[in-house]
Short mmCIF file of C-alpha atoms and ligand atoms in Angstrom, two decimals:
data_model
loop_
_atom_site.label_atom_id
_atom_site.label_comp_id
_atom_site.label_asym_id
_atom_site.label_seq_id
_atom_site.Cartn_x
_atom_site.Cartn_y
_atom_site.Cartn_z
CA UNK K 1 -29.23 -5.21 -43.72
CA UNK K 2 -27.86 -2.85 -41.05
CA UNK K 3 -26.90 -4.45 -37.77
CA UNK K 4 -27.18 -1.07 -35.99
CA UNK K 5 -23.58 -1.49 -34.87
CA UNK K 6 -22.09 1.86 -35.87
CA UNK K 7 -22.04 4.72 -38.34
CA UNK K 8 -18.77 5.88 -39.90
CA UNK K 9 -18.74 9.31 -41.56
CA UNK K 10 -15.67 9.76 -43.78
CA UNK K 11 -16.49 12.80 -45.92
CA UNK K 12 -13.75 14.84 -44.26
CA UNK K 13 -11.18 12.05 -44.17
CA UNK K 14 -10.60 11.66 -47.91
CA UNK K 15 -7.21 13.01 -49.05
CA UNK K 16 -7.20 15.99 -51.38
CA UNK K 17 -10.70 16.97 -50.34
CA UNK K 18 -12.19 13.72 -51.69
CA UNK K 19 -10.79 13.98 -55.25
CA UNK K 20 -8.88 10.73 -54.59
CA UNK K 21 -12.16 8.82 -54.42
CA UNK K 22 -13.56 10.42 -57.54
CA UNK K 23 -10.51 10.22 -59.85
CA UNK K 24 -10.71 6.42 -59.67
CA UNK K 25 -7.19 5.18 -60.35
CA UNK K 26 -5.65 5.28 -56.85
CA UNK K 27 -8.99 4.50 -55.19
CA UNK K 28 -9.75 1.57 -57.52
CA UNK K 29 -6.24 0.18 -57.14
CA UNK K 30 -6.56 0.44 -53.37
CA UNK K 31 -9.96 -1.27 -53.42
CA UNK K 32 -8.45 -4.11 -55.46
CA UNK K 33 -5.57 -4.37 -52.98
CA UNK K 34 -8.07 -4.53 -50.11
CA UNK K 35 -10.06 -7.23 -51.89
CA UNK K 36 -6.83 -9.25 -52.16
CA UNK K 37 -5.91 -8.54 -48.54
CA UNK K 38 -9.37 -9.65 -47.38
CA UNK K 39 -9.03 -12.82 -49.46
CA UNK K 40 -5.60 -13.47 -47.89
CA UNK K 41 -6.97 -12.90 -44.38
CA UNK K 42 -9.95 -15.21 -44.83
CA UNK K 43 -8.31 -17.92 -47.00
CA UNK K 44 -8.79 -21.46 -45.71
CA UNK K 45 -5.02 -22.04 -45.79
CA UNK K 46 -4.29 -19.07 -43.53
CA UNK K 47 -7.26 -19.68 -41.28
CA UNK K 48 -5.40 -22.51 -39.54
CA UNK K 49 -2.09 -20.66 -39.37
CA UNK K 50 -0.64 -19.00 -36.27
CA UNK K 51 -1.97 -15.49 -35.84
CA UNK K 52 -5.23 -16.00 -37.75
CA UNK K 53 -7.15 -17.89 -35.04
CA UNK K 54 -8.98 -14.78 -33.76
CA UNK K 55 -11.15 -14.82 -36.90
CA UNK K 56 -12.90 -17.87 -35.43
CA UNK K 57 -13.44 -16.47 -31.93
CA UNK K 58 -16.88 -14.98 -32.76
CA UNK K 59 -18.08 -18.52 -33.51
CA UNK K 60 -16.49 -20.41 -30.61
CA UNK K 61 -18.54 -22.12 -27.88
CA UNK K 62 -18.38 -19.99 -24.72
CA UNK K 63 -19.74 -22.62 -22.32
CA UNK K 64 -16.39 -23.21 -20.60
CA UNK K 65 -15.72 -19.47 -20.30
CA UNK K 66 -19.19 -18.78 -18.92
CA UNK K 67 -18.84 -21.62 -16.41
CA UNK K 68 -15.48 -20.21 -15.28
CA UNK K 69 -17.09 -16.78 -15.03
CA UNK K 70 -19.79 -18.15 -12.75
CA UNK K 71 -17.14 -19.84 -10.59
CA UNK K 72 -15.15 -16.58 -10.37
CA UNK K 73 -18.29 -14.59 -9.57
CA UNK K 74 -18.53 -16.36 -6.21
CA UNK K 75 -15.39 -14.56 -5.00
CA UNK K 76 -15.27 -11.00 -3.63
CA UNK K 77 -12.22 -10.17 -5.72
CA UNK K 78 -10.54 -11.43 -8.88
CA UNK K 79 -6.89 -10.63 -9.50
CA UNK K 80 -6.00 -11.04 -13.19
CA UNK K 81 -2.23 -11.32 -13.62
CA UNK K 82 -1.11 -10.63 -17.18
CA UNK K 83 0.45 -7.96 -19.38
CA UNK K 84 -0.17 -6.55 -22.86
CA UNK K 85 -2.75 -8.63 -24.69
CA UNK K 86 -3.17 -10.74 -21.55
CA UNK K 87 -4.52 -7.77 -19.57
CA UNK K 88 -5.62 -4.93 -21.86
CA UNK K 89 -8.70 -6.79 -23.15
CA UNK K 90 -10.19 -7.44 -19.70
CA UNK K 91 -9.45 -3.85 -18.65
CA UNK K 92 -11.10 -2.54 -21.83
CA UNK K 93 -14.28 -4.63 -21.43
CA UNK K 94 -14.61 -3.86 -17.71
CA UNK K 95 -14.00 -0.13 -18.29
CA UNK K 96 -16.48 0.02 -21.16
CA UNK K 97 -19.34 -2.00 -19.73
CA UNK K 98 -19.05 -1.77 -15.97
CA UNK K 99 -16.73 0.94 -14.78
CA UNK K 100 -17.10 4.07 -16.91
CA UNK K 101 -15.38 6.06 -14.16
CA UNK K 102 -11.84 5.67 -15.52
CA UNK K 103 -9.91 5.96 -12.28
CA UNK K 104 -11.73 3.38 -10.19
CA UNK K 105 -12.13 -0.21 -11.32
CA UNK K 106 -13.16 -2.13 -8.26
CA UNK K 107 -16.72 -1.00 -7.66
CA UNK K 108 -19.17 -3.61 -8.93
CA UNK K 109 -22.78 -4.06 -7.99
CA UNK K 110 -23.18 -7.42 -9.62
CA UNK K 111 -19.93 -9.26 -9.15
CA UNK K 112 -16.47 -9.39 -7.64
CA UNK K 113 -14.04 -6.51 -7.79
CA UNK K 114 -11.52 -6.88 -10.60
CA UNK K 115 -7.86 -6.05 -10.04
CA UNK K 116 -5.35 -6.36 -12.86
CA UNK K 117 -1.68 -6.88 -11.99
CA UNK K 118 -0.23 -5.83 -15.34
CA UNK K 119 3.14 -4.40 -14.30
CA UNK K 120 6.09 -5.55 -12.21
CA UNK K 121 6.01 -2.57 -9.86
CA UNK K 122 6.40 -3.71 -6.21
CA UNK K 123 4.38 -0.77 -4.91
CA UNK K 124 1.46 -1.62 -7.21
CA UNK K 125 1.52 -5.34 -6.50
CA UNK K 126 1.82 -4.88 -2.73
CA UNK K 127 -0.99 -2.29 -2.69
CA UNK K 128 -3.21 -4.61 -4.73
CA UNK K 129 -2.55 -7.57 -2.39
CA UNK K 130 -3.37 -5.44 0.63
CA UNK K 131 -6.72 -4.49 -0.87
CA UNK K 132 -8.01 -8.07 -1.01
CA UNK K 133 -9.02 -10.75 1.50
CA UNK K 134 -7.01 -13.79 0.30
CA UNK K 135 -9.69 -16.19 1.55
CA UNK K 136 -12.25 -14.52 -0.76
CA UNK K 137 -9.96 -13.85 -3.75
CA UNK K 138 -9.44 -15.75 -7.01
CA UNK K 139 -6.14 -15.54 -8.88
CA UNK K 140 -6.33 -15.66 -12.69
CA UNK K 141 -2.93 -15.90 -14.36
CA UNK K 142 -2.98 -15.24 -18.09
CA UNK K 143 -0.03 -15.74 -20.41
CA UNK K 144 0.08 -17.16 -23.94
CA UNK K 145 3.80 -17.94 -23.72
CA UNK K 146 3.71 -18.76 -20.02
CA UNK K 147 7.10 -17.12 -19.63
CA UNK K 148 6.64 -13.34 -19.69
CA UNK K 149 8.86 -12.06 -16.87
CA UNK K 150 6.51 -9.43 -15.43
CA UNK K 151 3.56 -11.82 -15.34
CA UNK K 152 5.65 -14.63 -13.86
CA UNK K 153 7.09 -12.26 -11.22
CA UNK K 154 3.60 -11.17 -10.15
CA UNK K 155 2.29 -14.75 -10.31
CA UNK K 156 5.14 -16.15 -8.23
CA UNK K 157 4.75 -13.48 -5.55
CA UNK K 158 0.93 -13.58 -5.36
CA UNK K 159 0.75 -17.39 -5.65
CA UNK K 160 3.32 -17.96 -2.89
CA UNK K 161 1.51 -15.46 -0.65
CA UNK K 162 -1.86 -17.06 -1.36
CA UNK K 163 -0.41 -20.48 -0.49
CA UNK K 164 1.17 -19.05 2.68
CA UNK K 165 -2.22 -17.73 3.88
CA UNK K 166 -4.50 -20.54 2.69
CA UNK K 167 -2.29 -23.59 2.30
CA UNK K 168 -1.64 -25.10 -1.15
CA UNK K 169 -4.72 -27.28 -1.36
CA UNK K 170 -7.14 -24.40 -0.73
CA UNK K 171 -5.08 -21.93 -2.80
CA UNK K 172 -5.26 -24.29 -5.79
CA UNK K 173 -9.06 -24.10 -5.55
CA UNK K 174 -8.84 -20.33 -6.04
CA UNK K 175 -6.58 -20.40 -9.10
CA UNK K 176 -7.38 -20.25 -12.83
CA UNK K 177 -4.67 -20.46 -15.48
CA UNK K 178 -5.28 -19.22 -19.03
CA UNK K 179 -2.50 -20.26 -21.39
CA UNK K 180 -1.58 -22.21 -24.53
CA UNK K 181 -3.46 -25.55 -24.63
CA UNK K 182 -0.31 -27.62 -25.14
CA UNK K 183 2.93 -25.82 -24.54
CA UNK K 184 4.63 -23.42 -22.15
CA UNK K 185 5.63 -23.27 -18.52
CA UNK K 186 2.14 -22.50 -17.25
CA UNK K 187 0.69 -25.48 -19.11
CA UNK K 188 3.29 -27.65 -17.35
CA UNK K 189 2.24 -26.04 -14.05
CA UNK K 190 -1.40 -26.95 -14.73
CA UNK K 191 -0.38 -30.53 -15.51
CA UNK K 192 1.61 -30.73 -12.27
CA UNK K 193 -0.97 -29.08 -10.02
CA UNK K 194 -4.15 -30.25 -11.76
CA UNK K 195 -5.65 -26.78 -11.20
CA UNK K 196 -8.39 -25.14 -13.21
CA UNK K 197 -7.34 -23.85 -16.67
CA UNK K 198 -8.74 -22.49 -19.90
CA UNK K 199 -7.04 -22.56 -23.31
CA UNK K 200 -5.79 -19.60 -25.27
CA UNK K 201 -5.89 -21.20 -28.74
CA UNK K 202 -2.31 -21.39 -30.08
CA UNK K 203 -3.32 -19.74 -33.38
CA UNK K 204 -4.59 -16.64 -31.51
CA UNK K 205 -2.02 -13.90 -30.78
CA UNK K 206 -2.14 -12.09 -27.45
CA UNK K 207 -3.28 -8.74 -28.78
CA UNK K 208 -6.05 -10.45 -30.80
CA UNK K 209 -7.25 -12.60 -27.85
CA UNK K 210 -9.83 -10.42 -26.04
CA UNK K 211 -12.76 -12.48 -27.41
CA UNK K 212 -11.25 -15.67 -25.92
CA UNK K 213 -11.00 -16.72 -22.26
CA UNK K 214 -8.22 -14.11 -21.94
CA UNK K 215 -10.71 -11.21 -22.01
CA UNK K 216 -13.99 -13.02 -21.36
CA UNK K 217 -13.45 -15.11 -18.21
CA UNK K 218 -13.01 -12.14 -15.85
CA UNK K 219 -15.57 -10.12 -17.82
CA UNK K 220 -18.18 -12.86 -17.38
CA UNK K 221 -17.42 -12.94 -13.64
CA UNK K 222 -18.13 -9.22 -13.42
CA UNK K 223 -21.53 -9.72 -15.02
CA UNK K 224 -20.70 -8.74 -18.62
CA UNK K 225 -22.99 -10.45 -21.17
CA UNK K 226 -20.11 -12.17 -23.02
CA UNK K 227 -22.56 -13.93 -25.33
CA UNK K 228 -23.79 -10.53 -26.52
CA UNK K 229 -20.20 -9.29 -26.87
CA UNK K 230 -19.45 -12.26 -29.10
CA UNK K 231 -22.71 -11.73 -31.02
CA UNK K 232 -21.63 -8.16 -31.80
CA UNK K 233 -18.36 -9.46 -33.26
CA UNK K 234 -20.28 -12.03 -35.31
CA UNK K 235 -22.67 -9.35 -36.58
CA UNK K 236 -19.71 -7.18 -37.61
CA UNK K 237 -18.17 -10.17 -39.39
CA UNK K 238 -21.40 -10.65 -41.34
CA UNK K 239 -21.37 -6.97 -42.33
CA UNK K 240 -17.76 -7.17 -43.49
CA UNK K 241 -18.25 -10.44 -45.35
CA UNK K 242 -21.13 -8.95 -47.27
CA UNK K 243 -19.50 -5.67 -48.27
CA UNK K 244 -17.23 -5.57 -51.33
CA UNK K 245 -16.42 -1.87 -51.74
CA UNK K 246 -14.72 0.70 -49.55
CA UNK K 247 -17.90 2.73 -49.37
CA UNK K 248 -19.79 -0.26 -47.90
CA UNK K 249 -17.07 -2.04 -45.89
CA UNK K 250 -15.99 -0.05 -42.77
CA UNK K 251 -12.89 -2.24 -42.33
CA UNK K 252 -11.73 -1.68 -45.91
CA UNK K 253 -12.49 2.00 -45.56
CA UNK K 254 -10.54 2.46 -42.32
CA UNK K 255 -7.59 0.39 -43.56
CA UNK K 256 -7.67 2.16 -46.95
CA UNK K 257 -7.78 5.65 -45.46
CA UNK K 258 -4.92 4.89 -43.07
CA UNK K 259 -2.92 3.67 -46.08
CA UNK K 260 -3.75 6.75 -48.20
CA UNK K 261 -2.78 9.11 -45.38
CA UNK K 262 0.30 7.04 -44.56
CA UNK K 263 1.45 7.60 -48.16
CA UNK K 264 0.90 11.32 -47.60
CA UNK K 265 3.09 11.47 -44.48
CA UNK K 266 0.34 11.18 -41.90
CA UNK K 267 1.89 8.35 -39.91
CA UNK K 268 0.02 8.93 -36.68
CA UNK K 269 -3.53 7.92 -35.91
CA UNK K 270 -5.47 9.55 -33.09
CA UNK K 271 -8.32 7.59 -31.54
CA UNK K 272 -10.41 10.03 -29.48
CA UNK K 273 -13.58 8.62 -27.95
CA UNK K 274 -15.89 11.04 -26.16
CA UNK K 275 -16.82 8.53 -23.48
CA UNK K 276 -14.95 7.64 -20.27
CA UNK K 277 -16.00 4.05 -20.90
CA UNK K 278 -13.80 3.90 -24.01
CA UNK K 279 -10.59 5.16 -22.44
CA UNK K 280 -9.16 1.65 -22.14
CA UNK K 281 -10.38 0.85 -25.64
CA UNK K 282 -7.71 3.29 -26.83
CA UNK K 283 -5.12 1.48 -24.69
CA UNK K 284 -6.17 -1.87 -26.17
CA UNK K 285 -6.10 -0.35 -29.68
CA UNK K 286 -2.62 1.13 -29.10
CA UNK K 287 -1.14 -2.34 -28.53
CA UNK K 288 -3.10 -3.89 -31.39
CA UNK K 289 -2.08 -1.18 -33.87
CA UNK K 290 1.46 -0.48 -32.68
CA UNK K 291 2.59 -4.09 -32.17
CA UNK K 292 0.92 -5.29 -35.39
CA UNK K 293 2.13 -2.59 -37.80
CA UNK K 294 5.38 -1.17 -36.37
CA UNK K 295 7.76 -3.19 -38.54
CA UNK K 296 10.51 -2.57 -41.10
CA UNK K 297 10.41 1.16 -40.41
CA UNK K 298 6.71 1.22 -41.38
CA UNK K 299 3.47 1.54 -39.44
CA UNK K 300 1.59 4.46 -37.92
CA UNK K 301 1.80 5.58 -34.33
CA UNK K 302 -1.41 5.13 -32.31
CA UNK K 303 -2.20 8.14 -30.15
CA UNK K 304 -4.63 7.63 -27.28
CA UNK K 305 -6.87 10.55 -26.53
CA UNK K 306 -10.08 11.04 -24.58
CA UNK K 307 -12.79 13.62 -25.21
CA UNK K 308 -13.32 16.17 -23.76
CA UNK K 309 -10.25 15.70 -21.47
CA UNK K 310 -7.67 16.05 -24.27
CA UNK K 311 -9.34 19.13 -25.68
CA UNK K 312 -7.54 20.74 -22.75
CA UNK K 313 -4.28 18.98 -23.41
CA UNK K 314 -3.68 17.82 -27.01
CA UNK K 315 -6.10 19.71 -29.26
CA UNK K 316 -3.71 22.66 -29.60
CA UNK K 317 -1.25 20.23 -31.20
CA UNK K 318 -4.00 18.56 -33.28
CA UNK K 319 -5.26 21.86 -34.74
CA UNK K 320 -2.06 23.89 -35.07
CA UNK K 321 0.77 21.34 -34.94
CA UNK K 322 2.14 19.33 -37.86
CA UNK K 323 -0.47 17.91 -40.26
CA UNK K 324 0.78 14.36 -39.72
CA UNK K 325 -2.25 12.69 -38.12
CA UNK K 326 -5.48 10.97 -39.13
CA UNK K 327 -8.19 11.54 -36.49
CA UNK K 328 -11.05 9.28 -35.44
CA UNK K 329 -13.57 10.86 -33.10
CA UNK K 330 -15.80 8.25 -31.48
CA UNK K 331 -19.20 9.33 -30.14
CA UNK K 332 -21.92 7.41 -28.28
CA UNK K 333 -25.38 8.52 -29.45
CA UNK K 334 -27.37 7.27 -26.45
CA UNK K 335 -25.36 7.42 -23.25
CA UNK K 336 -28.09 5.99 -21.08
CA UNK K 337 -27.02 8.16 -18.14
CA UNK K 338 -28.53 11.69 -18.11
CA UNK K 339 -27.44 14.56 -15.87
CA UNK K 340 -29.44 17.80 -16.18
CA UNK K 341 -27.32 20.76 -15.11
CA UNK K 342 -28.92 23.06 -12.52
CA UNK K 343 -29.10 26.81 -13.09
CA UNK K 344 -26.58 28.63 -10.91
CA UNK K 345 -28.09 29.83 -7.63
CA UNK K 346 -25.13 31.93 -6.51
CA UNK K 347 -24.99 35.52 -7.87
CA UNK K 348 -21.28 35.19 -8.68
CA UNK K 349 -22.04 32.13 -10.86
CA UNK K 350 -24.74 33.93 -12.90
CA UNK K 351 -22.56 33.89 -16.06
CA UNK K 352 -22.96 30.08 -16.04
CA UNK K 353 -26.68 30.44 -16.72
CA UNK K 354 -26.08 29.10 -20.22
CA UNK K 355 -25.40 25.70 -18.64
CA UNK K 356 -28.63 25.62 -16.70
CA UNK K 357 -31.06 23.00 -17.95
CA UNK K 358 -28.48 21.54 -20.32
CA UNK K 359 -27.94 17.77 -20.29
CA UNK K 360 -24.26 16.92 -19.61
CA UNK K 361 -24.13 14.17 -22.26
CA UNK K 362 -25.55 16.54 -24.87
CA UNK K 363 -22.83 19.00 -23.92
CA UNK K 364 -20.17 16.31 -24.38
CA UNK K 365 -21.63 15.43 -27.76
CA UNK K 366 -21.58 19.08 -28.78
CA UNK K 367 -17.91 19.13 -27.81
CA UNK K 368 -17.20 16.02 -29.88
CA UNK K 369 -18.90 17.57 -32.90
CA UNK K 370 -17.10 20.87 -32.30
CA UNK K 371 -13.69 19.17 -32.21
CA UNK K 372 -14.45 17.17 -35.38
CA UNK K 373 -15.79 20.28 -37.12
CA UNK K 374 -12.73 22.30 -36.10
CA UNK K 375 -10.37 19.67 -37.51
CA UNK K 376 -12.43 19.39 -40.72
CA UNK K 377 -12.53 23.19 -41.12
CA UNK K 378 -8.71 23.21 -40.91
CA UNK K 379 -8.43 20.50 -43.58
CA UNK K 380 -7.22 17.89 -41.06
CA UNK K 381 -8.49 14.39 -41.99
CA UNK K 382 -11.12 13.38 -39.45
CA UNK K 383 -13.43 10.39 -39.21
CA UNK K 384 -16.65 10.44 -37.16
CA UNK K 385 -17.42 6.99 -35.75
CA UNK K 386 -20.73 6.85 -33.90
CA UNK K 387 -22.08 3.89 -31.96
CA UNK K 388 -25.78 3.86 -30.95
CA UNK K 389 -24.90 3.02 -27.31
CA UNK K 390 -22.00 1.48 -25.41
CA UNK K 391 -23.20 -2.04 -24.70
CA UNK K 392 -21.70 -5.52 -25.07
CA UNK K 393 -23.07 -6.02 -28.61
CA UNK K 394 -21.63 -2.76 -29.97
CA UNK K 395 -18.34 -3.19 -28.14
CA UNK K 396 -17.97 -6.68 -29.65
CA UNK K 397 -18.56 -5.18 -33.09
CA UNK K 398 -16.03 -2.39 -32.53
CA UNK K 399 -13.37 -4.80 -31.27
CA UNK K 400 -13.77 -7.14 -34.23
CA UNK K 401 -13.82 -4.23 -36.68
CA UNK K 402 -10.48 -2.87 -35.45
CA UNK K 403 -8.91 -6.34 -35.45
CA UNK K 404 -9.84 -6.71 -39.14
CA UNK K 405 -8.73 -3.13 -39.94
CA UNK K 406 -5.34 -3.80 -38.32
CA UNK K 407 -4.78 -7.08 -40.18
CA UNK K 408 -5.77 -5.54 -43.54
CA UNK K 409 -3.56 -2.47 -42.96
CA UNK K 410 -0.67 -4.81 -42.17
CA UNK K 411 -1.24 -6.53 -45.51
CA UNK K 412 -1.29 -3.20 -47.36
CA UNK K 413 1.98 -2.25 -45.62
CA UNK K 414 3.45 -5.69 -46.54
CA UNK K 415 4.27 -6.47 -42.91
CA UNK K 416 3.19 -9.51 -40.85
CA UNK K 417 0.46 -8.15 -38.53
CA UNK K 418 0.61 -11.17 -36.25
CA UNK K 419 4.20 -11.38 -34.97
CA UNK K 420 6.22 -9.06 -32.71
CA UNK K 421 9.93 -9.83 -33.12
CA UNK K 422 10.88 -6.32 -31.98
CA UNK K 423 9.98 -7.02 -28.35
CA UNK K 424 12.46 -9.86 -27.88
CA UNK K 425 15.79 -7.96 -27.65
CA UNK K 426 14.65 -5.99 -24.61
CA UNK K 427 13.55 -9.24 -22.91
CA UNK K 428 16.95 -10.88 -23.55
CA UNK K 429 18.77 -7.80 -22.24
CA UNK K 430 16.55 -7.92 -19.11
CA UNK K 431 17.38 -11.59 -18.49
CA UNK K 432 21.05 -10.72 -18.95
CA UNK K 433 20.91 -7.80 -16.50
CA UNK K 434 19.06 -9.99 -14.00
CA UNK K 435 21.86 -12.55 -14.24
CA UNK K 436 19.71 -15.30 -15.78
CA UNK K 437 21.79 -18.34 -16.75
CA UNK K 438 22.49 -18.46 -20.48
CA UNK K 439 22.03 -14.70 -20.96
CA UNK K 440 25.45 -13.58 -19.82
CA UNK K 441 26.36 -12.26 -23.28
CA UNK K 442 23.08 -10.34 -23.48
CA UNK K 443 23.85 -8.83 -20.10
CA UNK K 444 27.26 -7.69 -21.30
CA UNK K 445 25.85 -6.25 -24.53
CA UNK K 446 23.07 -4.45 -22.64
CA UNK K 447 25.54 -2.92 -20.18
CA UNK K 448 27.70 -1.84 -23.11
CA UNK K 449 24.75 -0.23 -24.88
CA UNK K 450 23.61 1.47 -21.69
CA UNK K 451 27.16 2.83 -21.19
CA UNK K 452 26.61 4.92 -24.31
CA UNK K 453 23.52 6.47 -22.66
CA UNK K 454 25.33 7.40 -19.49
CA UNK K 455 28.53 8.46 -21.32
CA UNK K 456 27.23 12.01 -21.18
CA UNK K 457 25.20 13.14 -18.23
CA UNK K 458 23.97 16.14 -16.30
CA UNK K 459 22.59 15.70 -12.80
CA UNK K 460 21.21 18.16 -10.35
O1 F6P T 1 0.60 -13.52 -22.99
P1 F6P T 1 2.07 -13.45 -22.86
O2 F6P T 1 2.80 -14.51 -23.61
O3 F6P T 1 2.49 -13.39 -21.41
O4 F6P T 1 2.56 -12.07 -23.54
C1 F6P T 1 2.10 -10.84 -23.06
C2 F6P T 1 2.35 -9.78 -24.07
O5 F6P T 1 3.76 -9.65 -24.32
C3 F6P T 1 4.00 -9.57 -25.72
O6 F6P T 1 4.45 -10.80 -26.15
C4 F6P T 1 5.01 -8.49 -26.00
O7 F6P T 1 6.14 -8.69 -25.23
C5 F6P T 1 2.65 -9.24 -26.33
O8 F6P T 1 2.56 -9.60 -27.68
C6 F6P T 1 1.73 -10.03 -25.44
O9 F6P T 1 0.42 -9.58 -25.53
#
């Protein structure tokens, strides 16, 4: 039974013009490998292990999250402090469902304005603070580890300033902490201050946490139907559970095709939605894909693109550059919004008559189809992923689909899709350079390594 979540056309994404899926051996072996990978992902043993907890998020009770969302909705502004998986999910949901205009996030008819402090840039943090009225602002600090330097720097500065303006007692009433239920510095802070908090289940990794309080608390405050978002993920899970071949199972198909193209030297994947509302979906996907699969010299590089914007920036490379990419064009069938273009009334604009009477969304869709058709006509592997409309239900389905695709692809690549050891060295070097006690050696090593960079220089 279709759940009307999405349609995935893959006729032009099969290697060797589709012969791979007809000649059986490689395709059948891959399907068997995907069946094993799916069994591994969903096995009862693994289900309770660190990293696998996100599989249960579509079934979790959202009452606490919804209650926190209602509490946050009473404020004029919500500042979410977090980075990576502790920020990208909220940005993606807000961009997709409330703020399709990609360079302005704070307009909201129904709820507070959302600001996300997701970098340790003093100019950004100061500017953000100056945009809010502290007496009408809630601070939501999100960190699984509770120790990420950028998040802690922003939290310390914003929290101390909030206390300075409101006094601690009142400031505590405007604070929500989302962190590990048992461990970490922020959990200790909650215990000390007895402030409001929500758990990020310890078995859920940051980049797989959008369907937990991490992505849903602020989204609920902004008026997103988080129950519908979760229902979309559940519906996708039902689809995937019931589909035992690559032709039926979109997660197996996407993971399998990435694997087949990876073997053929296409180690980049371009996600190109033709909808402003999905721009931050590509940012969220880039962390999910890059941090999950980039291990042991393996993995494919996620390239964010936006249609039609990147037709005027990247498509030259996509059509005439190296044939090292798998493309996914995402289209939204019903955009809801309709803009009919007027016929030009100025004589000099007469050549634009062909635009007159056209609907802008139909034009964008024609561009999406044209880009996909161009890539297909050049033998570049391209997938066409179409969602009926961009609403909470379909977004939930899309999120869950890509989480499963990423985990399965990790299994095919024989890497652990749930850890991220490669990020730690840079953090230790940072602590060393900042003079943090116990990191003196890291500081020395980092300075030594940086000396190699500046050993040759040209300045002007
Ligand atoms: O939620 P935390 O622990 O602050 O981590 C933020 C992000 O930093 C990382 O650990 C990478 O450094 C990501 O995996 C994570 O999403």
